[in-house]
mmCIF file of C-alpha atoms and ligand atoms in Angstrom:
data_model
loop_
_atom_site.group_PDB
_atom_site.id
_atom_site.type_symbol
_atom_site.label_atom_id
_atom_site.label_comp_id
_atom_site.label_asym_id
_atom_site.label_seq_id
_atom_site.Cartn_x
_atom_site.Cartn_y
_atom_site.Cartn_z
ATOM 1 C CA MET A 172 -23.124 19.827 -19.397
ATOM 2 C CA GLU A 173 -20.949 19.045 -16.409
ATOM 3 C CA ASN A 174 -18.306 16.481 -16.813
ATOM 4 C CA SER A 175 -19.267 13.571 -14.800
ATOM 5 C CA PHE A 176 -15.679 13.328 -13.321
ATOM 6 C CA GLU A 177 -15.392 17.153 -12.404
ATOM 7 C CA THR A 178 -14.670 17.728 -8.953
ATOM 8 C CA ARG A 179 -13.050 20.784 -6.934
ATOM 9 C CA PHE A 180 -10.282 20.067 -4.624
ATOM 10 C CA ALA A 181 -8.688 22.872 -2.185
ATOM 11 C CA GLY A 182 -9.850 25.535 -4.739
ATOM 12 C CA LEU A 183 -8.549 23.686 -7.806
ATOM 13 C CA SER A 184 -10.982 22.799 -10.701
ATOM 14 C CA LEU A 185 -9.834 19.036 -11.568
ATOM 15 C CA LYS A 186 -11.160 17.049 -14.732
ATOM 16 C CA ASN A 187 -11.487 14.079 -12.401
ATOM 17 C CA PRO A 188 -10.572 12.981 -9.206
ATOM 18 C CA ILE A 189 -7.328 10.987 -9.680
ATOM 19 C CA ILE A 190 -4.098 13.000 -8.401
ATOM 20 C CA ILE A 191 -0.884 11.596 -8.678
ATOM 21 C CA ALA A 192 0.620 11.509 -4.973
ATOM 22 C CA SER A 193 4.169 13.085 -4.530
ATOM 23 C CA SER A 194 6.472 10.432 -5.411
ATOM 24 C CA GLY A 195 9.478 9.436 -7.889
ATOM 25 C CA LEU A 196 6.291 9.038 -10.453
ATOM 26 C CA THR A 197 6.213 12.846 -10.804
ATOM 27 C CA ASN A 198 9.937 13.709 -10.551
ATOM 28 C CA THR A 199 10.289 14.777 -14.511
ATOM 29 C CA ALA A 200 8.218 16.551 -16.827
ATOM 30 C CA GLU A 201 8.206 13.970 -19.134
ATOM 31 C CA LYS A 202 6.409 11.541 -16.509
ATOM 32 C CA ASN A 203 4.190 14.119 -15.769
ATOM 33 C CA LYS A 204 3.254 14.861 -19.544
ATOM 34 C CA ASP A 205 2.522 11.026 -19.648
ATOM 35 C CA LEU A 206 0.488 10.809 -16.676
ATOM 36 C CA GLU A 207 -1.489 13.471 -17.965
ATOM 37 C CA LYS A 208 -2.008 11.648 -21.041
ATOM 38 C CA ALA A 209 -2.858 8.569 -19.359
ATOM 39 C CA GLY A 210 -5.882 10.891 -17.793
ATOM 40 C CA ALA A 211 -4.627 11.864 -14.483
ATOM 41 C CA GLY A 212 -6.863 14.741 -12.924
ATOM 42 C CA ALA A 213 -3.586 16.636 -11.650
ATOM 43 C CA ILE A 214 0.030 15.806 -10.138
ATOM 44 C CA ILE A 215 1.976 16.547 -6.927
ATOM 45 C CA LEU A 216 5.535 16.730 -7.717
ATOM 46 C CA ARG A 217 8.036 14.725 -5.520
ATOM 47 C CA SER A 218 8.688 16.818 -2.290
ATOM 48 C CA LEU A 219 11.596 19.147 -1.826
ATOM 49 C CA TYR A 220 12.560 18.710 1.990
ATOM 50 C CA GLU A 221 12.601 21.856 4.151
ATOM 51 C CA GLU A 222 16.412 20.547 5.372
ATOM 52 C CA GLN A 223 17.333 20.870 1.581
ATOM 53 C CA ILE A 224 16.438 24.389 1.433
ATOM 54 C CA GLU A 225 17.738 25.373 4.951
ATOM 55 C CA ILE A 226 21.258 24.112 3.512
ATOM 56 C CA GLN A 227 21.115 25.908 0.392
ATOM 57 C CA THR A 228 19.693 29.102 1.279
ATOM 58 C CA ASN A 229 21.208 29.335 4.848
ATOM 59 C CA PRO A 230 24.703 28.472 5.042
ATOM 60 C CA GLU A 231 25.101 28.667 8.946
ATOM 61 C CA GLN A 232 22.860 25.584 8.849
ATOM 62 C CA LEU A 233 25.202 23.391 6.914
ATOM 63 C CA ALA A 234 27.513 22.429 9.859
ATOM 64 C CA LEU A 235 24.521 21.965 12.346
ATOM 65 C CA SER A 236 22.695 19.670 9.993
ATOM 66 C CA HIS A 237 25.456 17.487 9.019
ATOM 67 C CA ARG A 238 26.326 17.011 12.744
ATOM 68 C CA LYS A 239 22.648 15.792 12.986
ATOM 69 C CA MET A 240 22.516 13.411 9.982
ATOM 70 C CA ASN A 241 24.021 10.255 8.929
ATOM 71 C CA ASP A 242 26.165 9.947 5.738
ATOM 72 C CA PHE A 243 23.381 8.998 3.576
ATOM 73 C CA ILE A 244 20.826 11.489 4.187
ATOM 74 C CA TRP A 245 23.695 14.130 3.844
ATOM 75 C CA ASP A 246 24.825 13.072 0.604
ATOM 76 C CA SER A 247 21.270 13.177 -0.904
ATOM 77 C CA LEU A 248 20.489 16.269 0.522
ATOM 78 C CA LYS A 249 23.729 17.825 -0.839
ATOM 79 C CA CYS A 250 23.129 16.557 -4.227
ATOM 80 C CA ALA A 251 19.948 18.134 -4.402
ATOM 81 C CA GLN A 252 19.662 21.596 -5.901
ATOM 82 C CA ILE A 253 16.827 23.875 -5.228
ATOM 83 C CA ALA A 254 17.265 25.291 -8.488
ATOM 84 C CA ASP A 255 16.448 21.788 -9.983
ATOM 85 C CA TYR A 256 12.985 21.956 -7.999
ATOM 86 C CA LEU A 257 11.943 25.407 -9.584
ATOM 87 C CA LYS A 258 12.849 24.012 -12.907
ATOM 88 C CA LEU A 259 10.808 20.928 -12.462
ATOM 89 C CA ILE A 260 7.900 22.999 -11.864
ATOM 90 C CA GLN A 261 8.407 25.391 -14.866
ATOM 91 C CA GLU A 262 9.042 22.296 -17.258
ATOM 92 C CA SER A 263 6.117 20.526 -16.096
ATOM 93 C CA LYS A 264 3.740 23.669 -16.385
ATOM 94 C CA ASN A 265 5.252 23.793 -19.766
ATOM 95 C CA GLN A 266 4.047 20.092 -20.481
ATOM 96 C CA CYS A 267 0.859 19.790 -18.667
ATOM 97 C CA ARG A 268 -2.261 21.487 -18.791
ATOM 98 C CA ILE A 269 -3.862 19.772 -15.484
ATOM 99 C CA PRO A 270 -2.869 21.420 -12.188
ATOM 100 C CA VAL A 271 0.994 21.128 -11.277
ATOM 101 C CA ILE A 272 1.181 21.109 -7.302
ATOM 102 C CA ALA A 273 4.619 21.436 -5.833
ATOM 103 C CA SER A 274 5.246 19.576 -2.394
ATOM 104 C CA ILE A 275 7.323 20.472 0.676
ATOM 105 C CA ASN A 276 8.166 17.955 3.267
ATOM 106 C CA CYS A 277 8.645 19.728 6.437
ATOM 107 C CA TYR A 278 8.208 19.966 10.449
ATOM 108 C CA ARG A 279 9.569 22.819 11.489
ATOM 109 C CA GLU A 280 8.536 26.620 11.368
ATOM 110 C CA ASP A 281 11.829 27.916 10.079
ATOM 111 C CA THR A 282 13.235 30.216 7.399
ATOM 112 C CA TRP A 283 13.028 27.815 4.538
ATOM 113 C CA ILE A 284 9.277 29.040 4.709
ATOM 114 C CA ASP A 285 10.580 32.197 2.906
ATOM 115 C CA PHE A 286 11.105 29.704 -0.313
ATOM 116 C CA VAL A 287 7.373 29.059 -1.193
ATOM 117 C CA ARG A 288 7.243 32.549 -2.999
ATOM 118 C CA GLN A 289 9.688 30.998 -5.087
ATOM 119 C CA ILE A 290 7.421 27.860 -5.643
ATOM 120 C CA GLU A 291 4.568 30.171 -6.395
ATOM 121 C CA MET A 292 6.985 32.260 -9.086
ATOM 122 C CA ALA A 293 7.941 29.259 -10.828
ATOM 123 C CA GLY A 294 4.160 28.651 -11.812
ATOM 124 C CA ALA A 295 2.845 26.028 -9.682
ATOM 125 C CA ASP A 296 -0.689 25.690 -9.497
ATOM 126 C CA ALA A 297 -1.012 25.251 -5.319
ATOM 127 C CA ILE A 298 1.608 23.748 -2.866
ATOM 128 C CA GLU A 299 1.329 20.679 -0.667
ATOM 129 C CA LEU A 300 2.962 20.626 2.812
ATOM 130 C CA ASN A 301 3.606 17.113 3.693
ATOM 131 C CA ILE A 302 4.075 17.873 7.422
ATOM 132 C CA PHE A 303 5.852 14.809 8.776
ATOM 133 C CA ALA A 304 7.660 13.859 11.931
ATOM 134 C CA LEU A 305 7.235 11.607 14.932
ATOM 135 C CA ASP A 306 6.942 13.600 18.504
ATOM 136 C CA ILE A 307 9.068 10.807 20.335
ATOM 137 C CA GLY A 308 10.071 12.876 23.427
ATOM 138 C CA LYS A 309 8.414 13.922 26.208
ATOM 139 C CA SER A 310 5.012 16.382 25.586
ATOM 140 C CA ASP A 311 5.712 19.672 24.835
ATOM 141 C CA ALA A 312 2.560 21.394 23.754
ATOM 142 C CA GLU A 313 3.817 24.498 22.776
ATOM 143 C CA ASN A 314 6.344 23.046 20.098
ATOM 144 C CA SER A 315 4.051 19.883 19.439
ATOM 145 C CA LEU A 316 3.820 18.657 15.777
ATOM 146 C CA GLU A 317 0.142 20.131 15.815
ATOM 147 C CA ASN A 318 1.310 23.644 16.500
ATOM 148 C CA ASN A 319 4.254 23.880 14.396
ATOM 149 C CA SER A 320 1.540 22.467 11.534
ATOM 150 C CA LEU A 321 -0.396 25.203 12.132
ATOM 151 C CA ARG A 322 2.460 27.688 12.388
ATOM 152 C CA ILE A 323 3.633 26.703 9.376
ATOM 153 C CA THR A 324 0.246 26.630 7.485
ATOM 154 C CA LYS A 325 -0.180 30.300 8.375
ATOM 155 C CA ARG A 326 3.318 31.546 7.614
ATOM 156 C CA VAL A 327 3.093 29.716 4.193
ATOM 157 C CA LYS A 328 -0.769 31.303 3.461
ATOM 158 C CA GLU A 329 0.731 34.768 4.615
ATOM 159 C CA LEU A 330 3.701 34.332 1.600
ATOM 160 C CA VAL A 331 1.624 32.902 -1.343
ATOM 161 C CA ARG A 332 -1.487 33.316 -3.219
ATOM 162 C CA ILE A 333 -1.823 29.960 -4.378
ATOM 163 C CA PRO A 334 -3.690 27.169 -2.350
ATOM 164 C CA VAL A 335 -2.096 25.758 0.212
ATOM 165 C CA ILE A 336 -2.862 21.708 0.720
ATOM 166 C CA VAL A 337 -1.364 20.081 4.008
ATOM 167 C CA LYS A 338 -0.913 16.333 4.009
ATOM 168 C CA ILE A 339 -1.151 15.058 7.558
ATOM 169 C CA SER A 340 -0.090 11.530 9.036
ATOM 170 C CA LYS A 341 -2.619 9.546 10.902
ATOM 171 C CA TYR A 342 -0.696 9.853 14.007
ATOM 172 C CA PHE A 343 -2.555 12.432 15.634
ATOM 173 C CA SER A 344 -5.052 12.300 18.534
ATOM 174 C CA HIS A 345 -7.404 14.527 17.522
ATOM 175 C CA THR A 346 -7.832 14.627 13.818
ATOM 176 C CA VAL A 347 -11.270 16.201 13.635
ATOM 177 C CA ASP A 348 -9.936 19.174 15.511
ATOM 178 C CA LEU A 349 -6.506 19.350 13.739
ATOM 179 C CA ALA A 350 -8.316 19.541 10.407
ATOM 180 C CA GLU A 351 -10.627 22.220 11.766
ATOM 181 C CA LYS A 352 -7.769 24.315 13.047
ATOM 182 C CA LEU A 353 -5.650 23.887 9.879
ATOM 183 C CA GLN A 354 -8.761 25.231 7.947
ATOM 184 C CA SER A 355 -8.810 28.154 9.948
ATOM 185 C CA ALA A 356 -5.236 28.615 9.860
ATOM 186 C CA GLY A 357 -5.883 29.026 6.000
ATOM 187 C CA ALA A 358 -5.290 25.278 4.433
ATOM 188 C CA ASP A 359 -7.471 25.052 1.682
ATOM 189 C CA GLY A 360 -7.356 21.483 1.177
ATOM 190 C CA ILE A 361 -6.114 18.629 3.471
ATOM 191 C CA VAL A 362 -4.872 15.121 2.721
ATOM 192 C CA LEU A 363 -5.541 12.047 5.194
ATOM 193 C CA PHE A 364 -3.013 10.458 4.962
ATOM 194 C CA SER A 365 0.379 10.678 4.577
ATOM 195 C CA ARG A 366 2.261 7.477 4.876
ATOM 196 C CA PHE A 367 5.354 6.896 6.809
ATOM 197 C CA TYR A 368 8.395 4.782 5.929
ATOM 198 C CA GLN A 369 8.069 1.710 7.241
ATOM 199 C CA PRO A 370 11.039 0.011 9.416
ATOM 200 C CA ASP A 371 11.497 -3.619 9.374
ATOM 201 C CA ILE A 372 13.689 -5.980 11.278
ATOM 202 C CA ASP A 373 16.221 -8.717 9.792
ATOM 203 C CA ILE A 374 16.306 -11.623 12.308
ATOM 204 C CA HIS A 375 19.492 -12.981 10.714
ATOM 205 C CA LYS A 376 21.546 -10.257 10.429
ATOM 206 C CA LEU A 377 20.088 -8.769 13.727
ATOM 207 C CA GLN A 378 19.576 -5.400 12.210
ATOM 208 C CA ALA A 379 17.092 -2.875 11.421
ATOM 209 C CA ASN A 380 15.853 -1.934 8.056
ATOM 210 C CA SER A 381 13.657 -0.294 5.498
ATOM 211 C CA GLY A 382 10.703 -2.153 5.228
ATOM 212 C CA TYR A 383 8.121 -2.663 2.309
ATOM 213 C CA VAL A 384 7.808 1.109 0.491
ATOM 214 C CA PHE A 385 4.434 0.462 -0.868
ATOM 215 C CA SER A 386 1.256 0.378 0.643
ATOM 216 C CA SER A 387 -1.477 -2.197 0.785
ATOM 217 C CA GLN A 388 -5.187 -2.137 -0.083
ATOM 218 C CA THR A 389 -5.739 -3.147 4.015
ATOM 219 C CA ASP A 390 -4.168 0.103 4.768
ATOM 220 C CA ILE A 391 -7.415 1.934 3.391
ATOM 221 C CA GLY A 392 -9.804 1.307 6.444
ATOM 222 C CA GLU A 393 -8.175 4.343 8.606
ATOM 223 C CA THR A 394 -8.429 6.243 5.253
ATOM 224 C CA LEU A 395 -11.897 5.529 4.816
ATOM 225 C CA ARG A 396 -12.831 6.101 8.512
ATOM 226 C CA TRP A 397 -11.283 9.437 8.677
ATOM 227 C CA ALA A 398 -12.794 11.145 5.172
ATOM 228 C CA ALA A 399 -16.257 9.951 6.698
ATOM 229 C CA ILE A 400 -15.710 11.427 10.368
ATOM 230 C CA VAL A 401 -13.867 14.784 9.131
ATOM 231 C CA THR A 402 -16.022 15.323 6.166
ATOM 232 C CA GLY A 403 -19.452 14.642 7.960
ATOM 233 C CA LYS A 404 -18.023 17.160 11.124
ATOM 234 C CA LEU A 405 -16.859 19.461 8.906
ATOM 235 C CA PRO A 406 -18.786 20.133 5.787
ATOM 236 C CA GLU A 407 -17.102 22.713 4.490
ATOM 237 C CA ILE A 408 -13.583 21.224 4.251
ATOM 238 C CA SER A 409 -12.082 20.266 1.020
ATOM 239 C CA LEU A 410 -10.437 16.910 1.628
ATOM 240 C CA ALA A 411 -8.330 14.677 -0.446
ATOM 241 C CA SER A 412 -7.570 10.616 0.593
ATOM 242 C CA CYS A 413 -4.395 8.767 0.494
ATOM 243 C CA THR A 414 -3.099 5.745 1.610
ATOM 244 C CA GLY A 415 -4.073 2.045 0.536
ATOM 245 C CA ILE A 416 -6.353 3.551 -2.518
ATOM 246 C CA HIS A 417 -5.362 0.731 -5.069
ATOM 247 C CA ASP A 418 -8.194 0.188 -7.387
ATOM 248 C CA TRP A 419 -11.267 2.295 -8.632
ATOM 249 C CA GLU A 420 -13.586 0.731 -5.952
ATOM 250 C CA ASP A 421 -11.294 2.146 -3.447
ATOM 251 C CA ILE A 422 -12.031 5.775 -5.176
ATOM 252 C CA VAL A 423 -15.733 5.181 -5.292
ATOM 253 C CA LYS A 424 -15.408 4.594 -1.486
ATOM 254 C CA CYS A 425 -13.396 7.327 -0.503
ATOM 255 C CA ILE A 426 -15.633 9.879 -2.383
ATOM 256 C CA LEU A 427 -18.732 7.922 -0.860
ATOM 257 C CA CYS A 428 -16.825 8.893 2.667
ATOM 258 C CA GLY A 429 -16.541 12.469 1.634
ATOM 259 C CA ALA A 430 -13.352 12.927 -0.327
ATOM 260 C CA SER A 431 -12.955 15.293 -3.190
ATOM 261 C CA ALA A 432 -10.082 13.851 -4.788
ATOM 262 C CA VAL A 433 -7.842 10.780 -3.966
ATOM 263 C CA GLU A 434 -3.778 10.803 -4.209
ATOM 264 C CA ILE A 435 -2.652 7.490 -5.294
ATOM 265 C CA CYS A 436 1.139 6.406 -5.641
ATOM 266 C CA SER A 437 1.926 2.789 -4.755
ATOM 267 C CA THR A 438 -0.912 1.291 -7.425
ATOM 268 C CA VAL A 439 0.522 3.215 -10.110
ATOM 269 C CA TYR A 440 4.209 2.166 -9.408
ATOM 270 C CA GLN A 441 2.924 -1.294 -9.361
ATOM 271 C CA HIS A 442 0.483 -1.458 -12.198
ATOM 272 C CA GLY A 443 1.977 1.395 -14.197
ATOM 273 C CA ASN A 444 -0.063 4.305 -15.927
ATOM 274 C CA GLU A 445 -2.393 2.250 -17.728
ATOM 275 C CA ILE A 446 -4.340 1.587 -14.712
ATOM 276 C CA ILE A 447 -5.337 5.443 -14.428
ATOM 277 C CA PRO A 448 -7.688 4.991 -17.548
ATOM 278 C CA ALA A 449 -8.732 1.630 -16.474
ATOM 279 C CA MET A 450 -9.942 3.110 -12.919
ATOM 280 C CA LEU A 451 -11.923 5.882 -14.965
ATOM 281 C CA ARG A 452 -13.355 3.512 -17.261
ATOM 282 C CA SER A 453 -14.692 1.300 -14.306
ATOM 283 C CA MET A 454 -15.739 4.508 -12.324
ATOM 284 C CA GLU A 455 -17.821 5.555 -15.277
ATOM 285 C CA GLU A 456 -19.593 2.047 -15.456
ATOM 286 C CA TRP A 457 -20.468 2.079 -11.888
ATOM 287 C CA MET A 458 -21.733 5.581 -11.941
ATOM 288 C CA SER A 459 -23.897 4.943 -14.915
ATOM 289 C CA SER A 460 -25.273 1.637 -13.259
ATOM 290 C CA MET A 461 -25.899 3.583 -9.954
ATOM 291 C CA HIS A 462 -27.577 6.531 -12.137
ATOM 292 C CA PHE A 463 -25.013 9.118 -10.688
ATOM 293 C CA ASP A 464 -24.066 11.403 -13.580
ATOM 294 C CA THR A 465 -21.874 13.547 -11.246
ATOM 295 C CA ILE A 466 -19.219 12.985 -8.887
ATOM 296 C CA ARG A 467 -21.125 15.674 -6.782
ATOM 297 C CA GLU A 468 -24.197 13.331 -6.549
ATOM 298 C CA PHE A 469 -22.504 10.635 -4.498
ATOM 299 C CA LYS A 470 -19.594 12.662 -2.729
ATOM 300 C CA GLY A 471 -20.193 12.181 1.164
ATOM 301 C CA LYS A 472 -23.194 10.624 0.853
ATOM 302 C CA LEU A 473 -22.100 7.737 3.261
ATOM 303 C CA ASN A 474 -19.913 10.069 5.736
ATOM 304 C CA PHE A 475 -20.581 10.811 9.470
ATOM 305 C CA ALA A 476 -23.206 13.081 8.997
ATOM 306 C CA HIS A 477 -24.886 10.967 6.248
ATOM 307 C CA ILE A 478 -25.099 7.249 6.921
ATOM 308 C CA GLU A 479 -27.846 6.083 9.306
ATOM 309 C CA ASP A 480 -25.483 4.580 12.154
ATOM 310 C CA PRO A 481 -22.555 6.765 12.664
ATOM 311 C CA SER A 482 -21.247 4.570 15.097
ATOM 312 C CA LEU A 483 -19.984 2.266 12.431
ATOM 313 C CA TYR A 484 -17.027 4.327 11.863
ATOM 314 C CA GLU A 485 -16.558 4.573 16.098
ATOM 315 C CA ARG A 486 -15.397 2.712 19.100
ATOM 316 C CA GLY A 487 -18.538 0.606 19.765
ATOM 317 C CA GLN A 488 -17.753 -1.574 16.361
ATOM 318 C CA PHE A 489 -15.025 -2.943 18.185
ATOM 319 C CA ILE A 490 -17.075 -4.772 20.890
ATOM 320 C CA LYS A 491 -19.533 -5.849 18.115
ATOM 321 C CA TYR A 492 -16.829 -7.291 15.432
ATOM 322 C CA PHE A 493 -14.102 -8.226 17.761
ATOM 323 C CA SER A 494 -15.467 -9.167 20.819
ATOM 324 C CA ASN A 495 -17.684 -11.856 19.841
ATOM 325 C CA ARG A 496 -14.876 -13.663 17.682
ATOM 326 C CA ASP A 497 -13.840 -17.349 18.789
HETATM 327 C C1 FMN B 287 8.406 5.179 -3.836
HETATM 328 C C2 FMN B 287 7.802 6.644 -2.846
HETATM 329 C C3 FMN B 287 8.138 7.650 -2.825
HETATM 330 C C4 FMN B 287 7.384 8.690 -2.228
HETATM 331 N N1 FMN B 287 7.955 10.027 -2.478
HETATM 332 C C5 FMN B 287 7.217 11.062 -1.406
HETATM 333 C C6 FMN B 287 7.550 12.355 -1.308
HETATM 334 O O1 FMN B 287 8.526 12.831 -2.040
HETATM 335 N N2 FMN B 287 6.844 12.858 -0.721
HETATM 336 C C7 FMN B 287 5.624 12.656 -0.287
HETATM 337 O O2 FMN B 287 4.847 13.560 0.338
HETATM 338 N N3 FMN B 287 5.250 11.587 0.013
HETATM 339 C C8 FMN B 287 5.881 10.602 -0.876
HETATM 340 N N4 FMN B 287 5.560 9.001 -0.814
HETATM 341 C C9 FMN B 287 4.093 9.148 -0.236
HETATM 342 C C10 FMN B 287 2.913 8.990 -1.240
HETATM 343 O O3 FMN B 287 2.926 10.337 -1.688
HETATM 344 C C11 FMN B 287 1.650 8.620 -0.254
HETATM 345 O O4 FMN B 287 1.312 9.554 0.486
HETATM 346 C C12 FMN B 287 1.978 7.270 0.045
HETATM 347 O O5 FMN B 287 2.585 6.530 -0.988
HETATM 348 C C13 FMN B 287 0.522 6.644 0.125
HETATM 349 O O6 FMN B 287 -0.278 6.442 -0.876
HETATM 350 P P1 FMN B 287 -0.489 4.857 -1.585
HETATM 351 O O7 FMN B 287 -1.084 4.198 -0.672
HETATM 352 O O8 FMN B 287 -1.384 5.485 -2.757
HETATM 353 O O9 FMN B 287 0.925 4.347 -1.974
HETATM 354 C C14 FMN B 287 6.355 8.428 -1.480
HETATM 355 C C15 FMN B 287 5.935 7.104 -1.618
HETATM 356 C C16 FMN B 287 6.669 6.056 -2.295
HETATM 357 C C17 FMN B 287 6.045 4.543 -2.428
#
């Protein structure tokens, strides 16, 4: 009999849809073992940055990179050892039976890409590319982040056999088109969305600061909207939702919108690993009260292709809900 929580994402079989997102939560094998014990369906290791790989594999890059970075970033990159990352993969694989997914934070098609072979050889079950940058210059279609994302995905796919997952931000103008092109470039799964570091302003010291690192539950709206639209328009896509998912009801909402799995981070930092079994228990209760035996039975039930009024996810609702508000 099929386990009621079983799901497939990016070609991986997961015992349940809860994936621990790339972060400090997953930066040691011991933590990963504990996350598995708590019930996580998969873990994504903290990211290695393309700059870290470039600096250690391409000495000519050293001087160039140093000129472009502030001292803090430079120091953290210098300390990081890519050998340690491979060890983290191997040790996590030794400790865990759930899928262990490596993560690279990147934005350029460059020589760092060859390193993905070592990730595969170290035993990672998949690679997640967190393709992350803000295009703040003049538009340059050829070198846009969209095009770089497609080129990176294609190159990585040529080099490895394990599944390749692409995590993107919400700052694209044609998310469905990009998701479809990423799929054609070979992405086995798409994650919507990564969450940028948030800036803040200290009005007393008159300086720019880092903002609050954790998401809030109110961030989930865009996550739901785009899961519903993308899976409604691209029924074959394998999609995981990320950002603003803080409790079991949020997970159910994402699956109803078409997600095969969710990546969670802030809520685990805030409530500890105990939130994972609590979420699974509540989901089980909800599924049985709704007479759903499997995730498949309700996945996508409320996506763009299946709800009666798909405009709920679109612009028209702005007029209905905002313009009549006094
Ligand atoms: C402390 C912290 C560290 C993070 N580190 C990484 C990282 O190394 N790589 C990455 O792709 N995302 C990283 N993220 C982003 C998370 O993976 C996730 O995309 C984001 O927090 C949104 O999910 P949430 O709303 O569940 O927190 C980090 C987030 C936090 C809060």
